[in-house]
Short mmCIF file of C-alpha atoms and ligand atoms in Angstrom, two decimals:
data_model
loop_
_atom_site.label_atom_id
_atom_site.label_comp_id
_atom_site.label_asym_id
_atom_site.label_seq_id
_atom_site.Cartn_x
_atom_site.Cartn_y
_atom_site.Cartn_z
CA MET A 16 10.35 12.37 -16.30
CA ILE A 17 8.03 13.48 -13.56
CA ILE A 18 4.69 11.66 -13.20
CA GLY A 19 1.97 13.45 -11.27
CA LEU A 20 -0.08 11.07 -9.22
CA THR A 21 -3.40 12.42 -8.15
CA GLY A 22 -6.82 11.41 -6.89
CA GLY A 23 -9.46 12.46 -4.35
CA ILE A 24 -9.08 12.17 -0.58
CA GLY A 25 -8.66 8.61 0.43
CA SER A 26 -8.46 7.25 -3.14
CA GLY A 27 -5.33 5.41 -2.48
CA LYS A 28 -2.56 7.82 -3.73
CA SER A 29 -0.31 7.02 -0.69
CA ALA A 30 -0.89 3.21 -1.15
CA ALA A 31 0.01 3.41 -4.81
CA ALA A 32 3.11 5.67 -4.18
CA ASP A 33 4.27 3.34 -1.51
CA ARG A 34 4.27 0.53 -3.97
CA PHE A 35 6.32 2.64 -6.59
CA ALA A 36 8.80 3.44 -3.83
CA GLN A 37 9.14 0.20 -2.04
CA ALA A 38 8.93 -2.30 -4.89
CA HIS A 39 10.58 -0.15 -7.63
CA GLY A 40 12.78 2.33 -5.84
CA ILE A 41 11.05 5.37 -7.43
CA HIS A 42 11.65 8.79 -5.78
CA VAL A 43 8.37 10.11 -4.33
CA VAL A 44 7.54 13.66 -3.50
CA ASP A 45 4.31 14.09 -1.42
CA ALA A 46 2.59 17.47 -1.51
CA ASP A 47 0.67 16.69 1.69
CA LEU A 48 3.99 16.04 3.57
CA LYS A 49 5.37 19.38 2.14
CA SER A 50 2.20 21.15 3.45
CA ARG A 51 3.35 20.06 6.95
CA VAL A 52 6.97 21.23 6.50
CA VAL A 53 6.03 24.76 5.53
CA VAL A 54 4.02 25.32 8.75
CA GLU A 55 6.51 23.87 11.15
CA PRO A 56 7.32 25.99 14.26
CA GLY A 57 9.67 28.77 13.37
CA ARG A 58 8.36 29.03 9.78
CA PRO A 59 6.85 32.40 8.91
CA ALA A 60 3.71 30.83 7.61
CA LEU A 61 2.78 29.49 11.08
CA GLY A 62 2.87 33.05 12.43
CA GLN A 63 0.57 34.24 9.71
CA ILE A 64 -1.87 31.48 10.50
CA VAL A 65 -1.91 32.41 14.14
CA ASP A 66 -2.40 36.04 13.21
CA ARG A 67 -5.51 35.05 11.34
CA PHE A 68 -7.01 32.35 13.58
CA GLY A 69 -5.64 33.24 16.96
CA ASP A 70 -3.49 31.21 19.43
CA ALA A 71 -6.23 28.54 19.68
CA ILE A 72 -5.02 27.22 16.36
CA LEU A 73 -1.87 25.91 18.13
CA LEU A 74 -1.36 22.90 20.22
CA ASP A 75 0.35 23.12 23.64
CA SER A 76 3.48 21.96 21.90
CA GLY A 77 3.45 25.08 19.74
CA GLU A 78 2.72 23.00 16.62
CA LEU A 79 -0.31 23.75 14.29
CA ASP A 80 -3.48 22.00 15.39
CA ARG A 81 -4.22 20.49 11.97
CA ALA A 82 -7.57 19.06 13.05
CA ALA A 83 -8.82 22.40 14.22
CA LEU A 84 -7.69 24.09 11.02
CA ARG A 85 -9.21 21.40 8.87
CA GLU A 86 -12.61 22.06 10.51
CA LYS A 87 -12.34 25.71 9.98
CA VAL A 88 -11.21 25.72 6.28
CA PHE A 89 -13.57 23.08 5.09
CA ALA A 90 -16.58 24.76 6.72
CA GLU A 91 -15.64 28.22 5.13
CA PRO A 92 -14.47 28.35 1.52
CA ALA A 93 -12.92 31.94 2.00
CA GLU A 94 -10.69 30.72 4.81
CA ARG A 95 -9.60 27.78 2.64
CA ARG A 96 -8.71 29.95 -0.27
CA TRP A 97 -6.78 32.30 2.07
CA LEU A 98 -4.82 29.21 3.40
CA GLU A 99 -4.10 28.05 -0.11
CA ALA A 100 -2.90 31.39 -1.32
CA LEU A 101 -0.48 31.37 1.66
CA LEU A 102 0.76 27.82 1.49
CA HIS A 103 0.63 26.81 -2.22
CA PRO A 104 3.70 28.86 -3.37
CA LEU A 105 5.65 27.60 -0.31
CA ILE A 106 4.69 24.01 -1.02
CA ARG A 107 5.63 24.41 -4.67
CA GLU A 108 9.13 25.57 -3.63
CA GLU A 109 9.58 22.55 -1.43
CA ILE A 110 8.39 20.25 -4.24
CA THR A 111 10.73 21.80 -6.81
CA SER A 112 13.74 21.45 -4.46
CA ASP A 113 12.91 17.83 -3.62
CA LEU A 114 12.32 16.78 -7.28
CA SER A 115 15.66 18.18 -8.24
CA ARG A 116 17.25 15.54 -5.94
CA ALA A 117 15.64 12.57 -7.65
CA GLU A 118 17.96 10.00 -8.90
CA SER A 119 15.44 7.23 -10.03
CA PRO A 120 14.68 6.69 -13.68
CA TYR A 121 11.52 8.80 -13.23
CA ALA A 122 9.97 10.56 -10.16
CA LEU A 123 6.47 10.81 -8.73
CA LEU A 124 4.75 14.02 -7.56
CA VAL A 125 1.79 12.86 -5.37
CA SER A 126 -0.78 15.50 -4.82
CA PRO A 127 -4.53 15.67 -4.14
CA LEU A 128 -4.74 19.08 -5.91
CA LEU A 129 -2.38 18.43 -8.83
CA VAL A 130 -4.84 19.71 -11.43
CA GLU A 131 -6.53 22.33 -9.21
CA SER A 132 -3.31 24.08 -8.04
CA GLY A 133 -1.47 24.02 -11.34
CA GLN A 134 1.15 21.65 -9.88
CA HIS A 135 0.62 19.43 -12.96
CA GLN A 136 2.78 22.02 -14.89
CA MET A 137 5.76 20.47 -13.15
CA THR A 138 4.90 17.02 -14.52
CA GLN A 139 4.96 15.37 -17.96
CA ARG A 140 2.27 12.81 -17.36
CA ILE A 141 -0.75 12.46 -15.12
CA LEU A 142 -1.72 9.27 -13.28
CA VAL A 143 -5.11 9.25 -11.63
CA VAL A 144 -6.10 6.85 -8.88
CA ASP A 145 -9.82 6.39 -9.27
CA VAL A 146 -12.31 4.97 -6.85
CA PRO A 147 -16.18 5.04 -6.75
CA GLU A 148 -17.21 7.88 -4.33
CA ALA A 149 -18.96 5.55 -1.83
CA LEU A 150 -15.74 3.60 -1.42
CA GLN A 151 -13.66 6.73 -1.14
CA ILE A 152 -15.89 8.15 1.64
CA ALA A 153 -15.99 4.79 3.57
CA ARG A 154 -12.19 4.32 3.40
CA THR A 155 -11.42 7.85 4.43
CA ALA A 156 -13.94 7.97 7.32
CA GLN A 157 -12.51 4.69 8.56
CA ARG A 158 -8.89 5.86 8.23
CA ASP A 159 -9.35 9.24 9.70
CA GLN A 160 -12.10 8.50 12.21
CA VAL A 161 -14.12 11.50 11.08
CA PRO A 162 -17.73 11.81 10.17
CA GLU A 163 -18.71 11.21 6.53
CA THR A 164 -20.05 14.83 6.37
CA GLN A 165 -16.48 16.16 6.81
CA VAL A 166 -15.26 13.80 4.11
CA ARG A 167 -17.94 15.08 1.77
CA ALA A 168 -17.10 18.74 2.63
CA ILE A 169 -13.37 18.04 1.62
CA MET A 170 -14.47 16.34 -1.60
CA GLN A 171 -16.43 19.46 -2.45
CA ALA A 172 -13.31 21.47 -2.39
CA GLN A 173 -11.63 19.06 -4.86
CA ALA A 174 -12.05 18.45 -8.52
CA GLN A 175 -14.96 16.19 -9.54
CA ARG A 176 -14.09 12.63 -10.45
CA GLU A 177 -14.97 13.10 -14.17
CA GLU A 178 -12.88 16.31 -14.25
CA ARG A 179 -9.88 14.60 -12.87
CA LEU A 180 -10.18 11.67 -15.30
CA ARG A 181 -10.35 14.09 -18.22
CA HIS A 182 -6.63 15.04 -17.44
CA ALA A 183 -5.41 11.49 -16.99
CA HIS A 184 -2.88 9.87 -19.21
CA ASP A 185 -3.05 6.63 -17.11
CA VAL A 186 -5.60 5.49 -14.63
CA ILE A 187 -5.42 3.03 -11.64
CA SER A 188 -8.83 1.61 -10.52
CA ASN A 189 -8.52 1.16 -6.76
CA ASP A 190 -11.87 -0.61 -6.22
CA ARG A 191 -10.48 -3.95 -5.23
CA ASP A 192 -7.89 -5.22 -2.74
CA LEU A 193 -4.33 -3.95 -2.31
CA ALA A 194 -2.88 -6.87 -4.42
CA ALA A 195 -4.98 -5.59 -7.35
CA LEU A 196 -3.55 -2.04 -6.76
CA HIS A 197 -0.04 -3.36 -6.66
CA ALA A 198 -0.48 -5.37 -9.90
CA GLN A 199 -1.50 -2.14 -11.70
CA VAL A 200 1.42 -0.11 -10.27
CA ASP A 201 3.90 -2.82 -11.32
CA ALA A 202 2.58 -2.83 -14.90
CA LEU A 203 2.65 1.03 -15.00
CA HIS A 204 6.20 0.95 -13.72
CA GLN A 205 7.29 -1.13 -16.72
CA ARG A 206 5.50 1.26 -19.00
CA TYR A 207 7.15 4.25 -17.47
CA LEU A 208 10.56 2.69 -17.72
CA ALA A 209 9.97 2.03 -21.39
CA LEU A 210 8.85 5.69 -21.86
CA THR A 211 12.03 6.99 -20.14
CA GLN A 212 14.10 4.78 -22.46
CA GLY A 213 12.35 6.24 -25.46
CA ALA A 214 10.71 2.96 -26.47
CA HIS A 215 7.32 2.85 -27.92
CA ALA A 216 4.87 2.11 -25.10
C1 LIG B 317 -6.29 21.86 6.36
C2 LIG B 317 -5.08 21.09 6.84
C3 LIG B 317 -4.32 21.86 7.87
C4 LIG B 317 -5.58 19.79 7.39
O1 LIG B 317 -4.47 19.00 7.75
P1 LIG B 317 -4.54 17.32 7.99
O2 LIG B 317 -3.29 16.96 8.55
O3 LIG B 317 -5.89 17.16 8.72
O4 LIG B 317 -4.78 16.79 6.51
P2 LIG B 317 -3.73 16.56 5.43
O5 LIG B 317 -2.86 17.75 5.16
O6 LIG B 317 -3.03 15.24 5.53
O7 LIG B 317 -4.66 16.49 4.11
C5 LIG B 317 -5.55 15.40 3.98
C6 LIG B 317 -6.41 15.45 2.68
O8 LIG B 317 -7.26 16.54 2.73
C7 LIG B 317 -7.36 17.03 1.38
N1 LIG B 317 -6.97 18.44 1.37
C8 LIG B 317 -6.07 19.10 2.05
N2 LIG B 317 -5.96 20.41 1.67
C9 LIG B 317 -6.95 20.59 0.75
C10 LIG B 317 -7.46 21.69 -0.02
N3 LIG B 317 -6.83 22.88 0.22
N4 LIG B 317 -8.43 21.51 -0.86
C11 LIG B 317 -9.03 20.26 -1.04
N5 LIG B 317 -8.66 19.23 -0.43
C12 LIG B 317 -7.57 19.37 0.49
C13 LIG B 317 -6.49 16.24 0.48
O9 LIG B 317 -7.17 15.13 -0.04
C14 LIG B 317 -5.52 15.69 1.47
O10 LIG B 317 -4.81 14.53 1.03
C15 LIG B 317 -4.03 20.78 5.58
O11 LIG B 317 -4.68 19.87 4.75
C16 LIG B 317 -3.72 22.08 4.80
O12 LIG B 317 -2.86 22.75 5.32
N6 LIG B 317 -4.24 22.25 3.65
C17 LIG B 317 -3.86 23.46 2.83
C18 LIG B 317 -2.69 23.12 1.97
C19 LIG B 317 -3.08 22.33 0.83
O13 LIG B 317 -3.82 22.71 -0.12
N7 LIG B 317 -2.69 20.99 0.78
C20 LIG B 317 -2.94 20.08 -0.30
C21 LIG B 317 -1.74 19.63 -0.99
S1 LIG B 317 -1.04 20.93 -1.99
N1 LIG B 318 -7.22 -1.39 -2.47
C1 LIG B 318 -7.48 -1.10 -1.15
N2 LIG B 318 -8.09 -1.95 -0.38
C2 LIG B 318 -8.29 -1.73 0.90
N3 LIG B 318 -7.93 -0.50 1.55
C3 LIG B 318 -7.27 0.38 0.78
C4 LIG B 318 -6.97 0.14 -0.63
N4 LIG B 318 -6.32 1.24 -1.10
C5 LIG B 318 -6.22 2.05 -0.03
N5 LIG B 318 -6.77 1.62 1.09
C6 LIG B 318 -6.91 2.23 2.43
O1 LIG B 318 -7.81 3.35 2.16
C7 LIG B 318 -7.33 4.44 3.00
C8 LIG B 318 -6.99 5.63 2.00
O2 LIG B 318 -5.85 5.27 1.24
P1 LIG B 318 -4.56 6.36 1.11
O3 LIG B 318 -4.24 6.79 2.52
O4 LIG B 318 -3.55 5.58 0.31
O5 LIG B 318 -5.34 7.37 0.24
P2 LIG B 318 -4.80 8.89 -0.19
O6 LIG B 318 -5.35 9.09 -1.62
O7 LIG B 318 -3.35 8.91 -0.07
O8 LIG B 318 -5.51 9.83 0.79
P3 LIG B 318 -5.31 11.38 1.14
O9 LIG B 318 -5.70 12.18 0.05
O10 LIG B 318 -6.17 11.65 2.30
O11 LIG B 318 -3.86 11.55 1.55
C9 LIG B 318 -6.09 4.01 3.77
O12 LIG B 318 -6.52 3.56 4.98
C10 LIG B 318 -5.59 2.78 2.94
O13 LIG B 318 -5.00 1.81 3.74
#
């Protein structure tokens, strides 16, 4: 069984996934990490990004300047769509190959765009990490040290909170401390184990 774990930027997906992995040994595949792999130096996609945006999109090391590309694509929807059309099929290949190596009773696919990109078709169940928008913005701005306006621009490119919740089979409310998040993950883990064993849950 593959569970899709989604939520907006800074909702707490990584914090929830870390708990599934560290406390319960669940295999986690993270779409954001795959999006880094497919643009590593030497990968064809990096050359295509340079062809479009120029050499200034690279750091001195030859790696992608992610902060520079982030500024461009979240200020210009057409550029974001171009980047997604290039990267999403490559990200999907990486996800499929990683999921095929999972040996835990079930696996997690963590993705901010699970519903928007169609990646949910690879999953049997959708778990949404939900937070009030004000908290989402505050936590993200603090973590990434970016202005709230940029966080809002990224949120505009993602599904609305209500839309995401409409697809949810399960919901984690991440509006309290990490201990409260962990307790919800632990309860869901038991539920997912029961589901994989065919028990009524
Ligand atoms: C624009 C890029 C270079 C910025 O890189 P950066 O290291 O600063 O951010 P990172 O990749 O860790 O993403 C941070 C968060 O931004 C949001 N985000 C990223 N890409 C998108 C997108 N296309 N649409 C909406 N939100 C996005 C997500 O909430 C994500 O968790 C990078 O996000 C990217 O290559 N995006 C396109 C690929 C993509 O759609 N990735 C999302 C997972 S499939
Ligand atoms: N319950 C919580 N209490 C306090 N801080 C939290 C809580 N949950 C998450 N955080 C913090 O909020 C920030 C965002 O959480 P996290 O990185 O897990 O979100 P994410 O959904 O994976 O984000 P992204 O979409 O950007 O990858 C992090 O700095 C994290 O440590």
